[in-house]
Amino acid sequence: MRLSRYFLPVLKENPADAQIVSHRLMLRAGMIKQASAGIYSWLPLGLKVLRNIERIVHEEQAKAGHIPVLMPTVQSADLWRESGRYDDYGEEMLRISDRHGHDMLYGPTNEEQITDIFRAHVHSYKDLPLTLYQIQWKFRDERRPRFGVMRGREFLMKDGYNFDIDYDSAMHAYNRHMVAYLRTYERMGLKAIPMRADSGPIGGEDTHEFLVLADTGESEVFYDSDILDLNFGDRVVDFDDVSACAEVVTEWTTPYARTDETHDEALYNDIPEARRKSSRGIEVGQIFYFGTKYSDSMGASVVDGEQNKVPVHMGSHGIGVSRLLGAIIEASHDDNGIIWPEGVTPFHCGIVNLRQGDEATDGACGALYEALTAAGLEPLYDDRNERAGAKFATMDLIGLPWRITVGPRGLKNGVVELTSRRTGESQELSIEAAVEAVVKVYENH
Ligand code: P5A
């Protein structure tokens, strides 16, 4: 993409209404525009990152054997009356009535909707286990929408639902989700720690939240610092292998890690003092096992091997897809702007032309652009007639992890400059070597 033809409405000034750095940077980098409280339009740069996050979520769900569907945002209140949650959900639910006076709602979550699909089509244990998921917009009329996409009213969620014949099988689904989520967050450059939590209006006893540690997080968390040393890395887990998944879960859930809702002072005090940590965290996901709560109330049962009708065991599993943009920026920025992890960056590499209109410089930038594109990468070429300082400031603000700077002086010696946004380190390389270096960085993303 050539910047002169793109739509990147960056703001020079800090927006007054943004209290935390991720919100400020998303507005300044022209990623989102507030439409009304807690509701945002996604501008091109923001949309690119959102789509990258979605892609990683889809890829990791596919590995776990989970199947994508897409359910409507607007749901019938009758379904929620069946489960009893229509009245329970309270003021967070946006209630709508259609022209016929039917009560509708904008879904804050989809347990009822998916249970309705399940009961219409699945009747035998032979069709289990089954996990369906979607990435779809939700609406929660939060009392205090704030911090931009972090606590929105309309927000994008990955929500998955497992259907299993019994408790053991459902716990395997729970574990499968935990394993898939660990890898998902790591690919986004995040350390998200599973912590024992409270299930709130979703229900059930078994639940973990995934938290990214950050001073601006809304949750208070307590943990054993040993958990920070755990890395999922590139290990390949067979998602059908019950004990392999359980082992990963044991590894991550053995060190103490809890949100304030489930914090246990006595257990916490058993941790050696130097490892006892408390801080703030951003909740980027949550997994639940709630047994037969919805299948009992909504009549979702299957025939088992002995021809008995049994209610299915269920859980649900969420990732805050739009919130993740805020969480990633909170975890990865500096005074000059965002620093995107390679896994989610909106463009792979920036190209800065220091002398727009100079034939050799324009030609070298064009050649770089072609070579990067031919290698399957997406560069953002700043071909505007701007001062070098302004171009660098824009690149730093929008946070592309790699920048290639091209100017007449370097070209005389046959070199361009490749700079890492994260370390600020630069190397002088030939055009071919610079392209090769960038291609190599992205080999594993
Ligand atoms: C799990 C999937 C559920 O709703 N039902 C379907 C279950 N879980 S949850 O924890 O309530 O939400 C899942 C994740 O969504 C994000 N989230 C939000 N993101 C932005 N703004 C909000 N107002 C908001 N509320 C929830 C969180 O990341 C949460 O973990």
XYZ file of C-alpha atoms and ligand atoms in Angstrom:
475
model
C 0.000 0.000 0.000
C 1.185 3.493 -0.855
C 0.536 5.851 2.016
C -0.406 8.662 -0.403
C -3.386 6.543 -1.499
C -4.307 5.077 1.879
C -6.755 6.344 4.480
C -4.726 6.850 7.635
C -6.196 9.789 9.542
C -3.494 10.196 12.222
C -4.037 12.796 14.931
C -1.222 15.175 15.872
C -2.602 15.993 19.296
C -3.371 13.649 22.139
C -7.135 13.156 22.322
C -8.333 14.624 25.617
C -10.901 11.929 26.354
C -8.509 8.968 26.192
C -7.262 7.999 29.638
C -5.028 5.053 28.850
C -2.193 4.692 26.395
C -3.774 2.037 24.139
C -6.916 4.119 23.640
C -4.826 7.227 22.980
C -2.600 5.445 20.463
C -5.479 3.758 18.642
C -7.138 7.144 18.136
C -3.879 8.908 17.211
C -2.889 6.170 14.753
C -6.251 6.484 12.977
C -7.357 2.954 13.844
C -10.796 3.625 15.305
C -13.321 6.427 15.532
C -15.855 6.603 18.295
C -19.426 6.466 16.988
C -21.082 6.767 20.399
C -20.132 5.745 23.939
C -18.394 2.362 23.771
C -19.206 1.934 20.059
C -16.523 2.337 17.398
C -16.016 2.396 13.666
C -12.956 0.468 12.566
C -10.794 2.499 10.214
C -8.508 0.685 7.734
C -5.450 0.298 9.966
C -7.483 -0.879 12.957
C -9.500 -3.245 10.794
C -6.311 -4.861 9.462
C -5.123 -5.694 12.973
C -8.583 -6.894 13.980
C -8.635 -9.242 10.961
C -5.151 -10.546 11.809
C -6.289 -11.359 15.327
C -9.350 -13.127 13.927
C -7.141 -15.124 11.541
C -4.932 -16.383 14.374
C -8.002 -17.322 16.415
C -9.484 -19.257 13.460
C -6.209 -21.066 12.738
C -5.772 -22.210 16.337
C -9.425 -23.247 16.647
C -9.084 -25.335 13.486
C -6.088 -27.149 14.994
C -8.207 -28.023 18.025
C -10.926 -29.460 15.746
C -13.493 -26.770 16.514
C -15.943 -25.817 13.774
C -16.870 -22.250 12.775
C -20.485 -21.089 12.476
C -22.071 -17.643 12.413
C -25.120 -16.782 14.471
C -27.169 -13.572 14.304
C -26.468 -10.607 16.554
C -30.192 -10.002 17.116
C -31.871 -12.785 19.062
C -35.386 -13.611 20.166
C -36.142 -12.972 23.838
C -38.143 -16.212 23.938
C -34.965 -18.304 23.825
C -33.646 -16.429 26.824
C -36.934 -16.900 28.665
C -36.437 -20.664 28.271
C -33.086 -20.571 30.025
C -34.333 -18.076 32.594
C -31.651 -15.569 31.713
C -33.932 -12.973 30.100
C -34.779 -11.544 33.482
C -31.463 -12.439 35.155
C -29.205 -10.639 32.699
C -30.282 -7.218 33.897
C -29.506 -3.826 32.459
C -26.469 -4.959 30.503
C -28.785 -6.496 27.925
C -29.920 -4.245 25.095
C -33.604 -5.046 24.658
C -35.334 -4.225 21.389
C -38.848 -4.747 20.125
C -39.614 -5.273 16.459
C -42.563 -3.803 14.504
C -44.796 -6.686 15.584
C -44.065 -6.002 19.218
C -41.874 -9.127 19.598
C -39.202 -8.828 22.241
C -35.749 -9.115 20.711
C -32.292 -8.410 22.055
C -28.800 -7.695 20.767
C -26.862 -10.748 21.951
C -24.414 -10.240 24.817
C -23.422 -13.931 24.360
C -24.923 -16.946 22.568
C -25.377 -19.953 24.886
C -29.132 -20.050 24.213
C -28.812 -19.572 20.460
C -26.283 -22.371 20.056
C -28.257 -24.712 22.328
C -31.269 -24.080 20.079
C -29.225 -25.101 17.011
C -27.911 -28.160 18.803
C -31.294 -29.447 19.976
C -32.757 -29.081 16.483
C -30.081 -31.200 14.814
C -28.236 -33.464 17.230
C -29.998 -36.392 18.890
C -27.434 -39.139 19.354
C -24.289 -39.601 21.407
C -22.693 -40.759 18.157
C -22.598 -37.137 16.969
C -20.608 -36.056 20.023
C -18.249 -34.532 20.959
C -18.993 -31.310 19.095
C -17.539 -27.822 19.483
C -18.940 -24.964 17.431
C -17.651 -21.413 17.589
C -18.045 -18.060 15.931
C -16.436 -14.647 15.851
C -19.319 -12.217 16.107
C -20.248 -8.802 17.507
C -21.789 -8.624 20.935
C -23.513 -5.839 22.790
C -23.383 -5.288 26.531
C -24.797 -2.055 27.827
C -21.887 -1.571 30.222
C -22.505 0.959 32.964
C -19.105 2.517 32.341
C -17.834 1.874 28.835
C -14.266 3.143 28.869
C -10.707 2.803 27.674
C -11.746 2.559 24.027
C -12.087 -0.998 22.734
C -11.049 -2.332 26.130
C -14.494 -2.013 27.660
C -16.812 -1.345 24.770
C -20.552 -1.721 24.569
C -20.354 -3.233 21.081
C -17.357 -5.549 20.855
C -16.085 -8.488 18.848
C -15.871 -11.816 20.642
C -14.822 -15.303 19.686
C -17.363 -17.498 21.426
C -17.179 -21.271 21.344
C -19.509 -23.898 22.798
C -18.782 -27.554 23.462
C -21.351 -30.376 23.650
C -20.258 -33.602 25.312
C -21.831 -36.806 26.552
C -20.463 -36.613 30.099
C -18.335 -34.696 32.560
C -15.012 -36.269 31.543
C -15.508 -35.545 27.887
C -16.574 -31.969 28.674
C -13.472 -31.468 30.813
C -11.360 -32.599 27.873
C -13.082 -29.890 25.817
C -12.263 -27.401 28.586
C -8.624 -28.474 28.517
C -8.506 -28.364 24.731
C -9.656 -24.779 24.842
C -7.051 -23.848 27.409
C -4.294 -25.355 25.266
C -5.565 -23.654 22.090
C -5.847 -20.313 23.899
C -2.304 -20.459 25.292
C -0.944 -20.808 21.770
C -3.366 -18.205 20.379
C -2.227 -15.482 22.780
C 1.447 -16.317 22.362
C 1.147 -15.910 18.603
C -0.106 -12.386 19.302
C 3.006 -11.652 21.327
C 1.128 -11.800 24.625
C 1.707 -13.559 27.908
C -1.848 -14.358 28.996
C -2.033 -16.218 32.296
C -4.942 -18.549 33.060
C -6.340 -17.669 36.488
C -9.072 -19.276 38.511
C -12.020 -16.898 38.368
C -15.723 -16.405 38.993
C -18.318 -17.418 36.396
C -20.777 -14.504 36.779
C -23.927 -14.633 34.626
C -22.602 -17.437 32.374
C -22.742 -19.961 35.233
C -20.841 -23.032 36.452
C -18.059 -23.750 38.907
C -15.078 -24.423 36.658
C -13.789 -21.326 34.985
C -10.497 -19.662 34.152
C -9.871 -16.163 32.920
C -6.823 -15.352 30.801
C -5.087 -12.223 31.999
C -2.448 -9.989 30.488
C -0.600 -8.173 33.237
C -0.824 -4.386 32.826
C -1.138 -1.463 35.247
C -4.202 -0.268 33.371
C -6.020 -3.607 33.696
C -9.411 -3.589 35.354
C -8.913 -6.796 37.346
C -6.860 -7.278 40.483
C -4.833 -10.473 40.313
C -2.628 -12.538 42.623
C -0.055 -15.031 41.382
C 3.108 -17.002 41.946
C 5.808 -15.362 39.790
C 6.926 -18.856 38.684
C 3.995 -18.860 36.280
C 5.666 -16.103 34.254
C 8.424 -18.554 33.264
C 6.009 -20.867 31.442
C 6.048 -20.760 27.654
C 3.900 -22.746 25.293
C 6.239 -22.166 22.360
C 6.087 -24.339 19.262
C 5.095 -27.576 20.953
C 2.635 -29.647 18.972
C -0.159 -31.096 21.091
C -2.457 -33.799 19.813
C -5.852 -32.352 20.678
C -7.433 -35.820 20.736
C -4.960 -36.949 23.376
C -6.797 -36.488 26.657
C -3.774 -36.815 28.922
C -1.524 -34.626 26.732
C -4.047 -31.762 27.003
C -4.546 -32.396 30.721
C -0.783 -32.235 31.278
C -0.557 -28.798 29.705
C -3.461 -27.611 31.855
C -1.820 -29.017 34.990
C 1.409 -27.231 34.109
C -0.355 -23.877 33.820
C -2.782 -24.261 36.685
C -0.420 -25.578 39.347
C 1.303 -22.291 40.252
C -1.095 -20.087 42.221
C -2.895 -17.565 39.976
C -6.287 -16.118 40.829
C -8.380 -13.025 40.281
C -9.583 -11.122 43.336
C -12.983 -12.860 43.064
C -11.496 -16.230 44.000
C -8.338 -15.103 45.806
C -7.462 -17.258 48.835
C -5.170 -15.483 51.262
C -4.109 -18.704 53.041
C -3.039 -20.457 49.823
C -1.333 -17.287 48.638
C 0.663 -17.034 51.843
C 1.998 -20.555 51.263
C 3.967 -19.237 48.264
C 7.533 -18.188 49.210
C 7.340 -14.449 49.834
C 9.688 -13.426 47.022
C 7.403 -15.130 44.480
C 4.140 -13.653 45.802
C 2.903 -11.037 43.317
C -0.207 -8.956 43.004
C -0.926 -6.599 40.157
C -3.522 -5.498 37.659
C -4.550 -7.532 34.633
C -6.586 -7.257 31.434
C -9.015 -10.130 30.918
C -8.576 -11.239 27.306
C -10.542 -14.481 27.524
C -12.498 -16.828 29.735
C -13.440 -20.505 29.577
C -16.346 -22.139 31.417
C -17.726 -25.567 32.169
C -21.329 -25.280 33.311
C -22.575 -28.850 32.887
C -26.254 -29.162 32.043
C -27.410 -25.645 32.982
C -28.664 -24.832 29.462
C -29.330 -28.356 28.211
C -31.644 -29.045 31.183
C -33.625 -25.836 30.878
C -33.783 -25.878 27.070
C -34.179 -29.621 26.531
C -30.924 -30.382 24.704
C -30.416 -34.105 25.161
C -29.073 -37.047 23.217
C -29.684 -40.780 23.293
C -26.746 -42.589 24.895
C -25.389 -46.102 24.164
C -28.129 -47.645 26.375
C -30.923 -45.743 24.629
C -31.393 -43.386 27.581
C -32.063 -39.705 26.925
C -29.381 -37.681 28.705
C -28.814 -33.916 28.809
C -25.545 -32.861 27.183
C -22.679 -31.384 29.177
C -21.663 -27.990 27.947
C -19.114 -25.259 28.351
C -18.448 -21.972 26.624
C -15.204 -20.264 25.793
C -14.607 -16.639 24.902
C -11.841 -14.462 23.551
C -12.155 -10.678 23.601
C -11.087 -10.174 19.974
C -11.516 -6.376 19.822
C -10.254 -5.942 23.390
C -7.062 -7.725 22.347
C -5.970 -4.727 20.274
C -5.971 -2.621 23.424
C -4.255 -5.334 25.448
C -1.506 -5.817 22.855
C -0.825 -2.078 22.722
C -0.790 -1.792 26.530
C 1.830 -4.559 26.543
C 3.850 -3.263 23.592
C 4.454 0.457 23.041
C 6.907 3.227 23.849
C 6.766 7.028 24.026
C 6.667 7.290 20.242
C 3.811 4.902 19.611
C 2.725 1.331 19.116
C 5.146 -1.584 18.606
C 3.184 -4.362 16.877
C 4.267 -7.952 17.443
C 5.003 -9.529 14.036
C 2.024 -11.889 14.367
C -0.604 -9.130 14.195
C 1.084 -6.149 12.527
C -1.133 -4.355 9.972
C 1.749 -4.130 7.462
C 4.897 -6.217 7.586
C 7.333 -3.443 6.835
C 7.369 0.302 6.288
C 9.340 1.902 3.449
C 10.404 5.509 4.003
C 11.468 7.495 0.975
C 13.763 10.316 2.160
C 13.813 12.165 -1.152
C 10.492 11.888 -2.909
C 10.914 12.848 -6.579
C 14.574 11.826 -6.779
C 14.714 9.280 -9.551
C 17.155 6.863 -7.949
C 15.416 6.976 -4.555
C 11.937 6.552 -6.019
C 13.256 3.693 -8.155
C 14.863 1.900 -5.207
C 11.692 2.265 -3.126
C 9.661 0.874 -6.013
C 12.030 -2.077 -6.346
C 11.823 -2.786 -2.605
C 8.058 -2.597 -2.719
C 7.899 -5.041 -5.617
C 10.337 -7.484 -4.035
C 8.560 -7.525 -0.654
C 5.177 -7.934 -2.334
C 6.479 -10.738 -4.542
C 7.645 -12.503 -1.364
C 4.068 -12.453 -0.073
C 4.521 -9.556 2.336
C 2.546 -6.344 2.599
C 4.693 -3.214 2.824
C 3.435 0.292 3.594
C 5.344 2.753 1.443
C 5.447 6.332 2.677
C 5.623 8.081 -0.688
C 4.210 11.395 0.546
C 5.958 14.693 0.018
C 6.734 15.092 3.697
C 9.834 15.831 5.755
C 11.820 12.807 6.899
C 10.988 13.626 10.525
C 7.265 13.543 9.866
C 7.570 10.230 8.026
C 9.545 8.650 10.871
C 7.029 9.947 13.416
C 4.133 8.380 11.504
C 5.944 5.049 11.163
C 6.803 5.025 14.871
C 3.243 5.931 15.835
C 1.584 3.186 13.781
C 4.146 0.703 15.039
C 5.245 -1.434 12.086
C 7.959 -3.719 13.497
C 10.369 -3.110 10.588
C 11.217 -0.023 8.554
C 13.442 0.335 5.523
C 14.731 3.853 4.974
C 15.865 4.786 1.495
C 17.817 7.962 0.663
C 20.217 9.238 -2.000
C 23.241 9.163 0.308
C 22.902 5.467 1.163
C 22.038 4.531 -2.386
C 25.366 6.020 -3.570
C 26.984 3.267 -1.503
C 24.415 0.716 -2.615
C 22.682 0.472 0.781
C 19.374 1.116 2.514
C 18.767 1.106 6.256
C 16.745 -1.608 8.004
C 15.502 -0.556 11.454
C 13.785 -2.554 14.167
C 10.930 -0.612 15.780
C 11.376 -2.555 19.018
C 15.117 -2.066 19.581
C 15.725 0.977 17.382
C 18.783 -0.802 15.978
C 19.619 -0.192 12.328
C 21.723 -2.043 9.811
C 22.914 -0.894 6.406
C 22.165 -3.527 3.803
C 21.821 -3.895 0.070
C 18.229 -3.845 -1.182
C 18.333 -7.613 -1.720
C 19.750 -8.292 1.738
C 17.169 -6.010 3.380
C 14.329 -7.849 1.633
C 15.833 -11.180 2.611
C 16.128 -10.120 6.254
C 12.490 -9.020 6.422
C 11.276 -12.169 4.667
C 13.208 -14.259 7.185
C 11.615 -12.504 10.156
C 8.141 -13.443 8.923
C 8.917 -17.042 8.022
C 7.242 -18.292 11.192
C 4.266 -15.921 11.287
C -17.772 -17.376 26.815
C -18.117 -17.288 25.359
C -18.692 -15.269 27.811
O -19.476 -14.435 27.416
N -20.022 -16.903 26.649
C -19.594 -17.125 25.281
C -18.911 -16.741 27.533
N -17.589 -14.967 28.500
S -17.143 -13.509 28.948
O -16.010 -13.695 29.815
O -18.220 -12.781 29.487
O -16.647 -12.761 27.675
C -15.585 -13.293 26.908
C -14.521 -12.255 26.681
O -15.074 -11.129 25.997
C -14.359 -9.966 26.358
N -15.292 -8.913 26.805
C -15.258 -7.638 26.380
N -14.457 -7.021 25.491
C -14.668 -5.707 25.274
N -15.634 -4.988 25.877
C -16.480 -5.575 26.768
N -17.461 -4.860 27.347
C -16.305 -6.962 27.056
N -16.929 -7.852 27.867
C -16.303 -9.032 27.700
C -13.399 -10.342 27.470
O -12.110 -10.524 26.935
C -13.959 -11.668 27.958
O -12.974 -12.495 28.499
